[in-house]
Coordinates of N, CA and C in Angstrom, one line a residue:
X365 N 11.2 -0.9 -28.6 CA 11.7 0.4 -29.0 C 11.9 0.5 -30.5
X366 N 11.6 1.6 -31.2 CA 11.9 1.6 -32.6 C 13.1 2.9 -32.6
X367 N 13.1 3.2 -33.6 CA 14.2 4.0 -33.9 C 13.7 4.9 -34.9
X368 N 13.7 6.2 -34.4 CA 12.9 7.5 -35.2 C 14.3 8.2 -35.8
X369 N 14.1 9.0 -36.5 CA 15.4 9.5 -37.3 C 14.7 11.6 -36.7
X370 N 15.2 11.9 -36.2 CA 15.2 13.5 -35.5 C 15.9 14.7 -36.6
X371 N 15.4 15.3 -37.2 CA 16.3 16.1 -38.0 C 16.9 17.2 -37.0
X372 N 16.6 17.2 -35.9 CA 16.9 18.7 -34.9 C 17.7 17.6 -34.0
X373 N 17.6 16.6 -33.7 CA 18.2 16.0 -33.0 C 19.0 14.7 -33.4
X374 N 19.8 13.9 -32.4 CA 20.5 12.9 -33.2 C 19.5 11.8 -33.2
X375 N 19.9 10.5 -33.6 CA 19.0 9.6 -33.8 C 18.2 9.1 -32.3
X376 N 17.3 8.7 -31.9 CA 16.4 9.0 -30.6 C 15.8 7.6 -30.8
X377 N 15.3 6.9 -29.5 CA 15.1 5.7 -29.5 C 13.6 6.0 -28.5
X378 N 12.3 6.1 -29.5 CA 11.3 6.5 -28.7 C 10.5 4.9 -28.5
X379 N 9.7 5.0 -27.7 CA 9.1 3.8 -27.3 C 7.3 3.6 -28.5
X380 N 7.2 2.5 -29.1 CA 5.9 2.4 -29.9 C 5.0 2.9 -28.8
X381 N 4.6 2.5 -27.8 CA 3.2 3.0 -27.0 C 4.1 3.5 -25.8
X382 N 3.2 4.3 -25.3 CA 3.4 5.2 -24.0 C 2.2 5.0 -23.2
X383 N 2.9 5.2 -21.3 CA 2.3 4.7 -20.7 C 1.2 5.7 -20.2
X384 N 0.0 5.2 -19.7 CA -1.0 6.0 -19.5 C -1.5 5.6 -17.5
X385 N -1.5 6.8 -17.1 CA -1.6 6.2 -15.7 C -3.1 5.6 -15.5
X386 N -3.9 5.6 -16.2 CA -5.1 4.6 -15.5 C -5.2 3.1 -16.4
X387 N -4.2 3.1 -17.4 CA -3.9 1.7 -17.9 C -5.1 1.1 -18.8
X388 N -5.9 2.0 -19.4 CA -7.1 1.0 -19.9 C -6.7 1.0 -21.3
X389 N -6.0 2.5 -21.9 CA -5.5 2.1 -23.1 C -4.5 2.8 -23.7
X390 N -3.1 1.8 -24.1 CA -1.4 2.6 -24.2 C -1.7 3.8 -25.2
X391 N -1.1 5.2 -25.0 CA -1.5 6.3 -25.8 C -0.2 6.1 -26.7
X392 N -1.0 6.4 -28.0 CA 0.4 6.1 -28.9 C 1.3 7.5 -28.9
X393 N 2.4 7.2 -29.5 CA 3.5 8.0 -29.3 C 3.5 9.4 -30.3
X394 N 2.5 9.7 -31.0 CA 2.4 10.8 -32.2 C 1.3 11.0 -32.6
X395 N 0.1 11.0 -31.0 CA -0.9 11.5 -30.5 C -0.6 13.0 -30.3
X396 N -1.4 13.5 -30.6 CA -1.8 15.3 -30.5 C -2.8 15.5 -29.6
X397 N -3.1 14.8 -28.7 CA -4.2 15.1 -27.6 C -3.5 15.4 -26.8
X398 N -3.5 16.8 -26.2 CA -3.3 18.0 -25.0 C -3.5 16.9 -23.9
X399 N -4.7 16.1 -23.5 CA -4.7 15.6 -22.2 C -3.7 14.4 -22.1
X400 N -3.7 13.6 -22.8 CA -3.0 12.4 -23.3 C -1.4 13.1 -22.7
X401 N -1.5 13.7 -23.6 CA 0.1 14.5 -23.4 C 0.9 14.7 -21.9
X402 N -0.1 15.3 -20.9 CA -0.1 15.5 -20.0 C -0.5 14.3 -19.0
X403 N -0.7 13.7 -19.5 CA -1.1 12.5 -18.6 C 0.4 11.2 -18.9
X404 N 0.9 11.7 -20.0 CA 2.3 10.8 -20.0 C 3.3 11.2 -19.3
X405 N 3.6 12.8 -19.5 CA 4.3 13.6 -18.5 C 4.3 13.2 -17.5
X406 N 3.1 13.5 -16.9 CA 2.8 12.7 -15.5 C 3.4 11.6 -15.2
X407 N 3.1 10.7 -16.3 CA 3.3 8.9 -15.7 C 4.9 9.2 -15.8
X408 N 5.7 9.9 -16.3 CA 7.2 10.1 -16.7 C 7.8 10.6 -15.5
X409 N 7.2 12.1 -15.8 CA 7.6 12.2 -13.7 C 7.3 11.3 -12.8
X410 N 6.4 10.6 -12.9 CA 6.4 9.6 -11.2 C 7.8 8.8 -11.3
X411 N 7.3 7.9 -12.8 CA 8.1 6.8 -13.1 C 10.2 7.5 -13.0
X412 N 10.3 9.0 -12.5 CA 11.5 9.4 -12.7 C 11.8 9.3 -11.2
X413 N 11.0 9.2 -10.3 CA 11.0 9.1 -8.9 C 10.7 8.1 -8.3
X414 N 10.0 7.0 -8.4 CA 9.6 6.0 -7.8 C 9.8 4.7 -9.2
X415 N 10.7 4.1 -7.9 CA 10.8 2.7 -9.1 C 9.7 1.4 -8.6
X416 N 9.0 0.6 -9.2 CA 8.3 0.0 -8.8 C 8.4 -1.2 -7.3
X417 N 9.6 -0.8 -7.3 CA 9.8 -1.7 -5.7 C 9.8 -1.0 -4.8
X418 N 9.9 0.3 -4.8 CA 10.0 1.1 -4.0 C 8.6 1.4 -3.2
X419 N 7.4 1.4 -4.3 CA 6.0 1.7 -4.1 C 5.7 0.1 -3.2
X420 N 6.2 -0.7 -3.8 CA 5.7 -2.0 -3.2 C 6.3 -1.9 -1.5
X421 N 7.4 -2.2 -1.6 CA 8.1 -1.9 -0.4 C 7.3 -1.1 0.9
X422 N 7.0 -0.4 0.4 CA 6.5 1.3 0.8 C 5.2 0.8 1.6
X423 N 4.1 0.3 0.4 CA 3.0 -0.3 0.7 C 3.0 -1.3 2.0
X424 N 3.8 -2.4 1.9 CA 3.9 -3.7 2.5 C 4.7 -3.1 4.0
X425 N 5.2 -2.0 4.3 CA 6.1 -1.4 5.3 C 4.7 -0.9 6.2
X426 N 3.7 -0.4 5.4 CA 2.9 0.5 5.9 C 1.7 -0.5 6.6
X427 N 1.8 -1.4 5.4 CA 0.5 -2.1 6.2 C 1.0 -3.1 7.1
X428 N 2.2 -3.5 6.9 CA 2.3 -3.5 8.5 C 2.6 -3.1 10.0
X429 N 2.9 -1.7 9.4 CA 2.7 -1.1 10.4 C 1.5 -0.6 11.1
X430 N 0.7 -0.7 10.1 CA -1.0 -0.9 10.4 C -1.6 -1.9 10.7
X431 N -0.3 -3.0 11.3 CA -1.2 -4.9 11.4 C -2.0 -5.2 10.8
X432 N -1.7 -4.7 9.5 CA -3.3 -5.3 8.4 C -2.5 -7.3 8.4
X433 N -3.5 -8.0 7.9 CA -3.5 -9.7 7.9 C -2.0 -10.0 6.6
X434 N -1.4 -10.8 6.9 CA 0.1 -10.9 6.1 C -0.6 -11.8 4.4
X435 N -1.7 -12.5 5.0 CA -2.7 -12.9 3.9 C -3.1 -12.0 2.9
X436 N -3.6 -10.9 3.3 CA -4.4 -10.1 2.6 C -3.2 -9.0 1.8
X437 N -1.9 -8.8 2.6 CA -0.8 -8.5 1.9 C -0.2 -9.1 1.0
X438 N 0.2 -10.3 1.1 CA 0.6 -11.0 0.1 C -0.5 -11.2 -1.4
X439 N -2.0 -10.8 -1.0 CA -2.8 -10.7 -2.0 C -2.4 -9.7 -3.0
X440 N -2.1 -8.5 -2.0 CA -1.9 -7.6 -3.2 C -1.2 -7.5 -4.1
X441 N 0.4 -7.6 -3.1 CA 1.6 -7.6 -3.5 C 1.8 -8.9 -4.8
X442 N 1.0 -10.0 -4.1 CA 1.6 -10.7 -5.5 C 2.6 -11.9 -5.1
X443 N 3.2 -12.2 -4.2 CA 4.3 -12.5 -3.6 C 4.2 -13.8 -3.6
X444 N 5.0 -15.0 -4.2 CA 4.7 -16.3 -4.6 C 4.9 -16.7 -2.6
X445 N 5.4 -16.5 -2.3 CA 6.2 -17.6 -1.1 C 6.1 -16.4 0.1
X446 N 5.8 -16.8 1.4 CA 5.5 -16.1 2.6 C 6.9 -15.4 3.4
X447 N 8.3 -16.7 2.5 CA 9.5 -16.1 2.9 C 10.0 -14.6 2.1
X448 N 9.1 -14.5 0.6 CA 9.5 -13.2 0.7 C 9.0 -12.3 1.0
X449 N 7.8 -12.1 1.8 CA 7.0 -11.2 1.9 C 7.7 -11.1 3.8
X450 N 7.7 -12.1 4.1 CA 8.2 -11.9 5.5 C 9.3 -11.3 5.7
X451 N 10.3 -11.1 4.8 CA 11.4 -10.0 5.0 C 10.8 -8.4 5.4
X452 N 9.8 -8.6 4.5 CA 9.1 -6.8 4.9 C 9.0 -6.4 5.9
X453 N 8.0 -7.5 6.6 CA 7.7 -8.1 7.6 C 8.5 -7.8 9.1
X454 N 9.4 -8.6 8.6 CA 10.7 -8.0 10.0 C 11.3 -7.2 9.7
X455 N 11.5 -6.4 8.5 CA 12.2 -5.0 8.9 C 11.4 -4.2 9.3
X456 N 9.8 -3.9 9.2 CA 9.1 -3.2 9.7 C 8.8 -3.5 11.2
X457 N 9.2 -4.7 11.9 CA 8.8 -4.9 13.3 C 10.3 -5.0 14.0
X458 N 11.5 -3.8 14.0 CA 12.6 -4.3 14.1 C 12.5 -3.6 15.6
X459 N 11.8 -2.3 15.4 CA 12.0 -2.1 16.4 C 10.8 -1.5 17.8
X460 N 9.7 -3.1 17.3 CA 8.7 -3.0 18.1 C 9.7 -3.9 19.5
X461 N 8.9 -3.5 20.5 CA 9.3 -3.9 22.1 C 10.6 -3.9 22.1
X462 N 11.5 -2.5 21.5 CA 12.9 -2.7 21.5 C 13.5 -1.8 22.7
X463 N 14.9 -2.4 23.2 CA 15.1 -2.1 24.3 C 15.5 -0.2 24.4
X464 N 15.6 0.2 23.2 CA 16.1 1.4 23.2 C 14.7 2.0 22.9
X465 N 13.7 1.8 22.9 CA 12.4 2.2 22.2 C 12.1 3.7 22.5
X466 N 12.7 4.1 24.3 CA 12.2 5.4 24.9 C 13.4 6.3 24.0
X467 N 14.9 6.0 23.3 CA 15.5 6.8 23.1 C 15.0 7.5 21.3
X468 N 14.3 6.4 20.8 CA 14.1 6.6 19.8 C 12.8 7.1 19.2

């Protein structure tokens, strides 16, 4: 972070590069390109709703509820050790063959 001095505003702590959602290259911060602009917005609104564990979470919930291979999950995710990825794991399977299954 650097530190910009705002004459309309009080002192503002903006970031050197800004993120760009397809990641091939950080748009600088005092860029005047209309699409650029709007493509940070963007990454600002997601990034204001979804924190990065949530997407992961999300993902790893889904595919196993799709029995995709716990192999091929851990590829994505990244996950050093099978004990952390197996937490997903059983909370997603909590309540297969469960006794209450018809109430729920």
């Amino acid at each position: 972070m650097i530190w910009k001095r705002n004459p309309k505003r009080h002192d503002v702590a903006e970031p050197r590069l800004k993120p760009t959602l397809d990641k091939q290259r950080p748009a600088r911060a005092d860029e005047d390109d209309p699409v650029r602009r709007l493509r940070y917005q963007a990454a600002v609104h997601v990034g204001s709703i979804y924190a990065g564990h949530s997407l992961r979470a999300g993902f790893l919930t889904e595919a196993t509820n799709n029995r995709a291979s716990i192999f091929k999950m851990q590829d994505v995710s990244q996950h050093k050790s099978m004990q952390a990825l197996s937490e997903y794991v059983r909370r997603a399977e909590l309540f297969d063959d469960h006794a209450g299954a018809q109430f729920l």
